[in-house]
PDB file of C-alpha atoms in Angstrom:
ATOM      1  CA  UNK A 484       0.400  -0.790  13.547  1.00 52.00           C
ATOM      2  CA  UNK A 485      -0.276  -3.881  15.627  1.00 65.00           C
ATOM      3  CA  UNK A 486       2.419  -5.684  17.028  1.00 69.00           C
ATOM      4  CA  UNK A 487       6.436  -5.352  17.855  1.00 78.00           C
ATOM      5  CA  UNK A 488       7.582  -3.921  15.209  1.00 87.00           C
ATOM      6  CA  UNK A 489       6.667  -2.239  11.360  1.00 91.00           C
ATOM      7  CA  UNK A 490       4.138  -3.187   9.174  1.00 92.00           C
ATOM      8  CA  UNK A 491       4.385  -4.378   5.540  1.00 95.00           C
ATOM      9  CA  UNK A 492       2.718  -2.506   2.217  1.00 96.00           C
ATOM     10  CA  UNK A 493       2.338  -5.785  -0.639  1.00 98.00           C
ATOM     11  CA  UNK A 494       1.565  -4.311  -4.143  1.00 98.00           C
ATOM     12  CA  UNK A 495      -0.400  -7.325  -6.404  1.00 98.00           C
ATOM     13  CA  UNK A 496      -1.390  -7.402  -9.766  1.00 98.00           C
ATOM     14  CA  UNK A 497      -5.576  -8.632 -10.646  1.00 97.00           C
ATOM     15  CA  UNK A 498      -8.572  -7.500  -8.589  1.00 96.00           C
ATOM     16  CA  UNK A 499      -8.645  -5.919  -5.291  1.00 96.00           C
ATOM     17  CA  UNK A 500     -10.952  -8.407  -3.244  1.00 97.00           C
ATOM     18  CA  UNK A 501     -14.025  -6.870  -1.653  1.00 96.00           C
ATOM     19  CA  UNK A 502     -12.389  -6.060   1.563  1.00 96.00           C
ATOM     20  CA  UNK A 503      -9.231  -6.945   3.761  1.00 96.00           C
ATOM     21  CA  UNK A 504     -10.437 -10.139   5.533  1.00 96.00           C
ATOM     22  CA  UNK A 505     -10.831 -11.520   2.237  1.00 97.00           C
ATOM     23  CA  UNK A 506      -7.822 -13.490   0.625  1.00 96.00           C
ATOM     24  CA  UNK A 507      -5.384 -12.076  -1.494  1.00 96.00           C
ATOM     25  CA  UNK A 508      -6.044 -12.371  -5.188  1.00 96.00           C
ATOM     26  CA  UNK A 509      -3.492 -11.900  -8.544  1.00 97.00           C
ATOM     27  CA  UNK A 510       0.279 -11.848  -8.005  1.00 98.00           C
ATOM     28  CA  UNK A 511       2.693 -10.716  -5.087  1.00 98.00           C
ATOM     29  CA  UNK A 512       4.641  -7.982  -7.165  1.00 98.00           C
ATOM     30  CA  UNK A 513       6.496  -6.176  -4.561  1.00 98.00           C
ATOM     31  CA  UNK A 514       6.357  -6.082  -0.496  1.00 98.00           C
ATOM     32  CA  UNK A 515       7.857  -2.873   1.343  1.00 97.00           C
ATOM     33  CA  UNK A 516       8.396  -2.727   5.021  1.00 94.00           C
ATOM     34  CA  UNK A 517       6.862   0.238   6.413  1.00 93.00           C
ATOM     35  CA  UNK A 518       7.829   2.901   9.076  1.00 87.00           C
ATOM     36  CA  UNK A 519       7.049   2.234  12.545  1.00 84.00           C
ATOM     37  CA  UNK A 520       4.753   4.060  12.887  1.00 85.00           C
ATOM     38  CA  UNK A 521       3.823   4.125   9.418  1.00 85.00           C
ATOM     39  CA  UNK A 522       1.634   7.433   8.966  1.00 83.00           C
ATOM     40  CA  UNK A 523       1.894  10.584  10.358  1.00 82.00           C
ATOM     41  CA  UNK A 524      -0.589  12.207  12.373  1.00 81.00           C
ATOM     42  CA  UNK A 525      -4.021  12.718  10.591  1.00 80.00           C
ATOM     43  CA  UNK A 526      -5.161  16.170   9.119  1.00 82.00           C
ATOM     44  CA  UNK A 527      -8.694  17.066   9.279  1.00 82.00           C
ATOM     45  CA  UNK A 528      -9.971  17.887   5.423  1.00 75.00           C
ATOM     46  CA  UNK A 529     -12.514  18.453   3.186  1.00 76.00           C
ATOM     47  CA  UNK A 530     -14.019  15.001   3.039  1.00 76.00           C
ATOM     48  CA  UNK A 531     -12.353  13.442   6.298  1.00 81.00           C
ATOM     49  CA  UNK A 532      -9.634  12.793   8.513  1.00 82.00           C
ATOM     50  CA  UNK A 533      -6.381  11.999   6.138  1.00 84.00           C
ATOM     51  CA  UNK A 534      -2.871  10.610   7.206  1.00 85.00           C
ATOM     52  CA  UNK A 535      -0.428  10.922   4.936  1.00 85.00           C
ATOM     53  CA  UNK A 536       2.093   7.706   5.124  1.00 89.00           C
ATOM     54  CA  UNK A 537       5.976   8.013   6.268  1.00 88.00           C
ATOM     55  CA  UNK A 538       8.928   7.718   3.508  1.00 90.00           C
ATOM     56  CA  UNK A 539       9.671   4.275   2.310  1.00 93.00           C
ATOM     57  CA  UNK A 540      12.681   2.907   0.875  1.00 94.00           C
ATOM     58  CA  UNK A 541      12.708   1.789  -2.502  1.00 96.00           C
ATOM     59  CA  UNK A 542      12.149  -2.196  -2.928  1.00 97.00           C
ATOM     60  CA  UNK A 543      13.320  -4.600  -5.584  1.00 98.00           C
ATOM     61  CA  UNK A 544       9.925  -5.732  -7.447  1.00 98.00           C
ATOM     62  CA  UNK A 545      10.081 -10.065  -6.894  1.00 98.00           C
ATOM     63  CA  UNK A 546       7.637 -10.343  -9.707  1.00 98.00           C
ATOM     64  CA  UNK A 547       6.540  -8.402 -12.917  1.00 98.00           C
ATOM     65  CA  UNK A 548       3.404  -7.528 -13.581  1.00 98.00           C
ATOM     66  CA  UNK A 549       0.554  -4.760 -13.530  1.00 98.00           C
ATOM     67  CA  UNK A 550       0.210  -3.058  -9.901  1.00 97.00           C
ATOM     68  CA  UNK A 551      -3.609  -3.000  -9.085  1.00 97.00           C
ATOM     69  CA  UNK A 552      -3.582  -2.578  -5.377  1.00 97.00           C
ATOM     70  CA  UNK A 553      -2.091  -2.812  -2.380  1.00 97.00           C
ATOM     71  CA  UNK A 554      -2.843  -4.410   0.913  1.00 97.00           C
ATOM     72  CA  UNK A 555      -1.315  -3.024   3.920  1.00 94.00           C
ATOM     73  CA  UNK A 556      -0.444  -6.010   7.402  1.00 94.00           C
ATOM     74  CA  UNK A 557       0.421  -5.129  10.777  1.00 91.00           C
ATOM     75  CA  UNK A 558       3.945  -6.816  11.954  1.00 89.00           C
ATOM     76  CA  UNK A 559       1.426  -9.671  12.878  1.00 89.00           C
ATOM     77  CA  UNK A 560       0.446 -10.248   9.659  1.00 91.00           C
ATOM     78  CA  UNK A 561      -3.599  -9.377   9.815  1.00 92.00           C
ATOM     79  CA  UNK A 562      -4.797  -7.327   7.149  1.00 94.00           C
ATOM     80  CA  UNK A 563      -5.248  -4.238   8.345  1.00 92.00           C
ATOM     81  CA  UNK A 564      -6.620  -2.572   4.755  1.00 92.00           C
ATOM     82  CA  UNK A 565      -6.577  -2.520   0.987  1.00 95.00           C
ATOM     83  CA  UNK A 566      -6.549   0.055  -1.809  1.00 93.00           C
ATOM     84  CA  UNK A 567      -5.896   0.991  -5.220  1.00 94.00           C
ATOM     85  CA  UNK A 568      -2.580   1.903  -6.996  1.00 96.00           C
ATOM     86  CA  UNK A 569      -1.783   4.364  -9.678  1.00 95.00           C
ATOM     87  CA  UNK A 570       1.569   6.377 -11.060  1.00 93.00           C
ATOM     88  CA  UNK A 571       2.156   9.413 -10.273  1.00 89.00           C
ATOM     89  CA  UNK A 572      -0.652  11.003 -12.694  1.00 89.00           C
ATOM     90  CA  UNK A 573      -3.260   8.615 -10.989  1.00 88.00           C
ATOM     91  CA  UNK A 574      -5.513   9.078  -7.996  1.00 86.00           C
ATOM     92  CA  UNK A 575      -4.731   6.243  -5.829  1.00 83.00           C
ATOM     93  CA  UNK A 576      -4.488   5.808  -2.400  1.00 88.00           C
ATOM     94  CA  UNK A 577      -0.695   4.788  -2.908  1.00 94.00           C
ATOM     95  CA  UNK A 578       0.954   6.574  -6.244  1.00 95.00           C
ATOM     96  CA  UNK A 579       3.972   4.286  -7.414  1.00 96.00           C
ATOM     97  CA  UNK A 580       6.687   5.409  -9.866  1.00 93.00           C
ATOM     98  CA  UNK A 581       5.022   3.448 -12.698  1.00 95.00           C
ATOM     99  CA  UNK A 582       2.457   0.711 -12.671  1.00 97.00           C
ATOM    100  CA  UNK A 583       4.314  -1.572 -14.990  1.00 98.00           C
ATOM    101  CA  UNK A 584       6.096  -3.671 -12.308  1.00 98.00           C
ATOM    102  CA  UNK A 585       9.315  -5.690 -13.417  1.00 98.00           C
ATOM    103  CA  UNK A 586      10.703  -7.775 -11.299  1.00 98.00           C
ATOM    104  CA  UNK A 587      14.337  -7.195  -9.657  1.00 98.00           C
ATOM    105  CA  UNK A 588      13.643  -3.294 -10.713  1.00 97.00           C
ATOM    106  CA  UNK A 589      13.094  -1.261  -7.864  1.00 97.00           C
ATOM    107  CA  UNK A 590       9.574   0.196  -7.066  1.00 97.00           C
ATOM    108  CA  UNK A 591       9.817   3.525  -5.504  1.00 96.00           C
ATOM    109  CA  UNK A 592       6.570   4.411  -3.487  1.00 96.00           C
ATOM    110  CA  UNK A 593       5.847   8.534  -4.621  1.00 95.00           C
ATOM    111  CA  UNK A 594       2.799   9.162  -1.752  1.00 93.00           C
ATOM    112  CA  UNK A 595       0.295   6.709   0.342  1.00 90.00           C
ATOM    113  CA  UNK A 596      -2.109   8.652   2.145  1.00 86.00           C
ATOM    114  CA  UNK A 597      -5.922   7.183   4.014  1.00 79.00           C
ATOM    115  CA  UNK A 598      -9.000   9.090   4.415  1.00 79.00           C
ATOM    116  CA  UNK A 599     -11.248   8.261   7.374  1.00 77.00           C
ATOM    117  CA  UNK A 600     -14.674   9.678   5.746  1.00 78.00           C
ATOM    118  CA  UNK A 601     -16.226  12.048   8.031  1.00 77.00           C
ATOM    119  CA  UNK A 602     -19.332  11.155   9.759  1.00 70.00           C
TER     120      UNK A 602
END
């Protein structure tokens, strides 16, 4: 994480824009403030390098809607990377309680994990 201090995990709603410089599309559902650092230290596996991300505290949602993906910003605020989000029976990089977002509700975050693809 860039910066003084933690980073910041912001679930939206709509489609995931092609990559992390782009802007931020659909709705601002829910924004958690991560651990500092916030992964542990990466694993090699099957397919790649994977870091499994730190325990978050659960967040009040400040909108309701559908969570799609998630973008993750250093303490600066740069976009540091995106990804998809599923429940717990999904595959997604970051597994929330349940997709159905509803704002003032707390989201709990179940796993976030990142795979650096082997060469």
């Amino acid at each position: 994480d860039g910066g003084s201090a933690a980073g910041k995990l912001r679930i939206y709603s709509g489609a995931q824009p092609a990559n992390p410089d782009a802007a931020a599309t659909g709705t601002l559902l829910v924004e958690f403030t991560l651990g500092d650092p916030a992964f542990g230290a990466g694993a090699d596996g099957v397919t790649g390098a994977v870091a499994n991300g730190n325990a978050v505290a659960p967040v009040a949602a400040t909108a309701t809607g559908t969570a799609a993906w998630f973008r993750m910003v250093d303490s600066n605020n740069a976009a540091i990377i995106d990804g998809d989000v599923t429940d717990t029976a999904g595959t997604g990089s970051l597994k929330v309680s349940s997709t159905a977002i509803i704002a003032a509700i707390d989201v709990s975050i179940v796993s976030m994990s990142f795979t650096v693809p082997k060469a």
